[in-house]
Amino acid sequence: MKTKRGPEIEHSDGETMDMEKVRANRVVQGIKDMIVNGELTPGARYPSERVLAQRFGVSRNTVREAIQYFVMVGVASTKPGSGTYLVNDTDALKKMMDARQMLEKYNWTEIQQARRVIEMGIIKLAAHNANREDKIRLRNALQKLDEAGKKVETDAEINAYLNADYELHEEIARITHNTILMELHASLREGILSLAEVWKRFANLVDIVNPTHGKIVDAIARNDEEEAAAAMDEHLRYMEYRIELNRTIGS
């Protein structure tokens, strides 16, 4: 089934958001190929923006956007004054490759449906099992998310918020104390982080979604399974509505 292309939105420099995304994805794929063929090895420094821009025939801004993808999924780290390095973690690299393949194979609707099944399956067990230490970690994750949500305008701020959002949901999965459920949830990481386009389109989404995060955390803190499930359902419905609206606007 063909996916309809969204309308191309003009940038001030005459380029389109669609074309910019295509270029960034091409750079991401190119760097992934460098990792697969051993040109870029674990622990090594990424080539400079200038070198990558010349190699892939794109602007340095496009290279930065592509590199941010690797930072966002946890396989690149930046050292001030030194550069950006590929993490020395083969497990993390494998998960990144698997996640990338998932995004190429499935659409947002399928990913969100899978997320609903997994998150709704996790939430009651998390509320049931949560102990004092779990609740402290969860409160800390919520505080980090609230801080990230104070300003969500630039791409970097949106990515920081999405990472904090994922970490909160990851903590909920961890509270189940069930390794299989934790790994299932981890498979959604890339899908969740790919929602940046939705956040860019709906400026007020933080104000709508963040209160539901608070409800989820409060219910888990009380070990209230039913309230936790109701709060998670409300949270997911908000996201599903925005994803569908984003798809409709772009079709």
Coordinates of C-alpha atoms in Angstrom, one line a residue:
M1 CA 0.0 0.0 0.0
K2 CA 1.4 3.4 -1.0
T3 CA 2.1 6.0 1.6
K4 CA 0.9 9.4 0.6
R5 CA 3.4 12.2 0.7
G6 CA 2.7 15.1 2.8
P7 CA 2.7 18.7 1.5
E8 CA 6.2 20.2 1.2
I9 CA 6.6 23.1 3.5
E10 CA 9.0 25.8 2.3
H11 CA 12.0 26.9 4.3
S12 CA 13.2 30.5 4.1
D13 CA 16.1 29.3 2.0
G14 CA 13.7 27.8 -0.6
E15 CA 14.4 24.1 0.4
T16 CA 11.6 21.9 1.6
M17 CA 11.2 20.0 4.8
D18 CA 10.6 16.8 2.8
M19 CA 13.8 17.2 1.0
E20 CA 15.7 18.1 4.1
K21 CA 14.4 15.0 5.8
V22 CA 15.4 12.8 2.7
R23 CA 18.9 14.2 2.8
A24 CA 19.3 13.7 6.6
N25 CA 18.0 10.1 6.2
R26 CA 20.5 9.5 3.5
V27 CA 23.3 10.7 5.7
V28 CA 22.0 8.5 8.6
Q29 CA 22.0 5.5 6.2
G30 CA 25.5 6.3 5.0
I31 CA 26.9 6.5 8.5
K32 CA 25.1 3.3 9.4
D33 CA 26.8 1.6 6.4
M34 CA 30.1 3.0 7.7
I35 CA 29.4 1.2 11.0
V36 CA 28.4 -2.0 9.4
N37 CA 31.4 -2.2 7.1
G38 CA 33.9 -1.4 9.9
E39 CA 34.9 2.0 8.5
L40 CA 33.6 3.5 11.8
T41 CA 34.4 1.3 14.7
P42 CA 33.1 1.3 18.3
G43 CA 34.9 4.0 20.3
A44 CA 36.1 5.8 17.2
R45 CA 35.5 9.5 16.5
Y46 CA 32.9 10.4 13.9
P47 CA 34.4 12.2 10.9
S48 CA 34.0 16.0 11.1
E49 CA 30.9 17.8 9.8
R50 CA 32.9 19.2 7.0
V51 CA 34.2 15.8 5.9
L52 CA 30.7 14.2 6.1
A53 CA 29.1 17.1 4.3
Q54 CA 31.5 16.7 1.4
R55 CA 31.2 12.9 1.4
F56 CA 27.4 13.0 1.1
G57 CA 27.0 16.2 -0.8
V58 CA 24.8 17.9 1.9
S59 CA 25.1 21.0 4.1
R60 CA 26.7 20.8 7.6
N61 CA 23.3 21.5 9.1
T62 CA 22.0 18.3 7.5
V63 CA 25.0 16.4 8.9
R64 CA 24.3 17.8 12.4
E65 CA 20.7 16.6 12.1
A66 CA 21.9 13.2 11.1
I67 CA 24.5 13.0 13.9
Q68 CA 21.8 14.1 16.4
Y69 CA 19.9 10.9 15.4
F70 CA 22.8 8.8 16.6
V71 CA 23.1 10.8 19.8
M72 CA 19.3 10.5 20.4
V73 CA 19.3 6.7 20.1
G74 CA 22.3 6.4 22.4
V75 CA 25.1 5.3 20.1
A76 CA 27.0 8.6 19.9
S77 CA 28.4 10.8 22.6
T78 CA 29.8 14.3 22.3
K79 CA 33.0 15.3 24.1
P80 CA 33.4 19.1 24.3
G81 CA 36.5 20.2 22.4
S82 CA 37.1 16.7 21.0
G83 CA 34.2 15.7 18.8
T84 CA 31.5 13.1 18.6
Y85 CA 32.3 9.4 19.2
L86 CA 30.6 6.1 18.4
V87 CA 29.8 4.4 21.7
N88 CA 32.0 1.3 22.5
D89 CA 28.9 -0.8 23.1
T90 CA 28.1 -3.6 20.6
D91 CA 24.7 -4.3 22.2
A92 CA 23.6 -0.7 21.9
L93 CA 24.8 -0.6 18.2
K94 CA 22.8 -3.8 17.4
K95 CA 19.7 -2.4 19.0
M96 CA 20.1 0.8 17.0
M97 CA 20.3 -1.2 13.7
D98 CA 17.3 -3.3 14.6
A99 CA 15.3 -0.2 15.6
R100 CA 16.2 1.5 12.3
Q101 CA 15.0 -1.6 10.4
M102 CA 11.7 -1.5 12.3
L103 CA 11.1 2.1 11.3
E104 CA 11.8 1.3 7.7
K105 CA 9.4 -1.7 7.8
Y106 CA 6.5 -0.3 9.8
N107 CA 4.5 2.9 9.8
W108 CA 3.6 5.1 12.8
T109 CA 0.2 3.7 13.2
E110 CA 1.5 0.2 13.5
I111 CA 4.2 1.3 16.0
Q112 CA 1.6 3.2 18.1
Q113 CA -0.7 0.2 18.1
A114 CA 2.1 -2.0 19.3
R115 CA 3.0 0.6 21.9
R116 CA -0.5 0.6 23.2
V117 CA -0.5 -3.2 23.7
I118 CA 2.9 -3.2 25.4
E119 CA 2.4 -0.1 27.6
M120 CA -1.1 -1.1 28.7
G121 CA 0.2 -4.6 29.5
I122 CA 3.1 -3.1 31.5
I123 CA 1.3 -0.4 33.5
K124 CA -0.8 -2.5 35.9
L125 CA 2.2 -4.8 36.8
A126 CA 4.3 -1.7 37.4
A127 CA 1.7 -0.2 39.7
H128 CA 1.4 -3.6 41.5
N129 CA 5.2 -4.1 41.9
A130 CA 6.4 -0.6 42.6
N131 CA 8.5 -0.4 45.8
R132 CA 9.9 2.7 47.5
E133 CA 13.1 2.8 45.5
D134 CA 11.1 2.4 42.2
K135 CA 8.9 5.3 43.2
I136 CA 11.8 7.6 43.9
R137 CA 13.4 6.8 40.5
L138 CA 10.1 7.4 38.8
R139 CA 9.6 10.8 40.5
N140 CA 13.1 11.8 39.4
A141 CA 12.3 10.8 35.8
L142 CA 9.1 12.8 35.9
Q143 CA 11.0 15.8 37.3
K144 CA 13.6 15.5 34.5
L145 CA 10.7 15.4 32.0
D146 CA 9.0 18.5 33.5
E147 CA 12.3 20.4 33.3
A148 CA 12.7 19.4 29.6
G149 CA 9.1 20.4 28.9
K150 CA 9.7 24.0 30.1
K151 CA 11.0 25.0 26.6
V152 CA 10.3 22.7 23.6
E153 CA 10.9 24.9 20.5
T154 CA 14.2 24.0 18.8
D155 CA 15.1 20.6 17.3
A156 CA 17.6 20.0 20.2
E157 CA 14.9 20.9 22.8
I158 CA 12.4 18.6 21.2
N159 CA 14.9 15.8 21.1
A160 CA 15.8 16.4 24.7
Y161 CA 12.1 16.2 25.7
L162 CA 11.5 13.0 23.7
N163 CA 14.5 11.4 25.4
A164 CA 13.2 12.4 28.8
D165 CA 9.8 11.1 27.8
Y166 CA 11.2 7.8 26.7
E167 CA 13.2 7.5 29.9
L168 CA 10.1 7.9 32.0
H169 CA 8.2 5.2 30.1
E170 CA 11.4 3.1 30.3
E171 CA 11.4 3.5 34.1
I172 CA 7.8 2.3 34.2
A173 CA 8.8 -0.8 32.3
R174 CA 11.7 -1.3 34.7
I175 CA 9.4 -1.2 37.6
T176 CA 7.6 -4.3 36.4
H177 CA 10.9 -6.2 37.4
N178 CA 10.2 -8.4 34.3
T179 CA 13.1 -8.6 31.9
I180 CA 11.0 -9.8 28.9
L181 CA 8.6 -6.8 29.3
M182 CA 11.6 -4.5 29.6
E183 CA 13.1 -5.8 26.4
L184 CA 9.7 -5.6 24.6
H185 CA 9.4 -2.0 25.7
A186 CA 13.0 -1.2 24.6
S187 CA 12.0 -2.3 21.0
L188 CA 9.7 0.8 20.9
R189 CA 12.5 3.3 21.6
E190 CA 13.1 4.3 18.1
G191 CA 9.5 4.6 17.3
I192 CA 8.8 6.8 20.3
L193 CA 11.8 9.0 19.5
S194 CA 10.7 9.3 15.8
L195 CA 7.7 11.4 16.9
A196 CA 9.7 14.6 16.7
E197 CA 7.7 15.6 13.6
V198 CA 4.4 15.5 15.5
W199 CA 5.9 17.6 18.3
K200 CA 7.1 20.2 15.8
R201 CA 3.6 20.5 14.3
F202 CA 1.7 20.8 17.5
A203 CA 3.3 23.4 19.7
N204 CA 1.0 22.9 22.7
L205 CA 1.5 19.1 22.9
V206 CA 3.6 19.3 26.1
D207 CA 0.8 21.2 28.0
I208 CA -1.7 18.5 26.9
V209 CA 0.5 15.4 27.5
N210 CA 2.5 16.3 30.6
P211 CA -0.4 16.3 33.0
T212 CA -1.2 12.7 32.0
H213 CA 2.4 11.8 32.9
G214 CA 1.8 13.2 36.4
K215 CA -1.4 11.1 36.7
I216 CA 0.4 7.9 35.7
V217 CA 3.2 8.5 38.2
D218 CA 0.8 9.5 41.0
A219 CA -1.2 6.3 40.5
I220 CA 1.9 4.1 40.5
A221 CA 3.1 5.8 43.7
R222 CA -0.2 4.8 45.3
N223 CA 0.1 1.2 43.8
D224 CA -3.3 1.9 42.2
E225 CA -3.4 -0.5 39.3
E226 CA -6.8 0.7 37.9
E227 CA -6.0 4.4 38.1
A228 CA -2.6 3.8 36.5
A229 CA -4.1 2.0 33.6
A230 CA -6.8 4.7 33.1
A231 CA -4.1 7.4 33.1
M232 CA -1.9 5.5 30.6
D233 CA -5.0 5.0 28.4
E234 CA -5.7 8.7 28.5
H235 CA -2.0 9.5 27.7
L236 CA -1.9 7.1 24.7
R237 CA -5.3 8.3 23.4
Y238 CA -3.9 11.9 23.3
M239 CA -0.8 10.7 21.3
E240 CA -2.8 8.5 19.0
Y241 CA -5.1 11.4 18.1
R242 CA -2.2 13.7 17.4
I243 CA -0.4 11.1 15.3
E244 CA -3.6 10.5 13.2
L245 CA -4.2 14.3 12.9
N246 CA -0.6 14.7 11.8
R247 CA -1.1 11.9 9.2
T248 CA -4.3 13.5 8.0
I249 CA -2.8 17.0 7.6
G250 CA 0.2 15.5 5.8
S251 CA -1.9 13.4 3.4

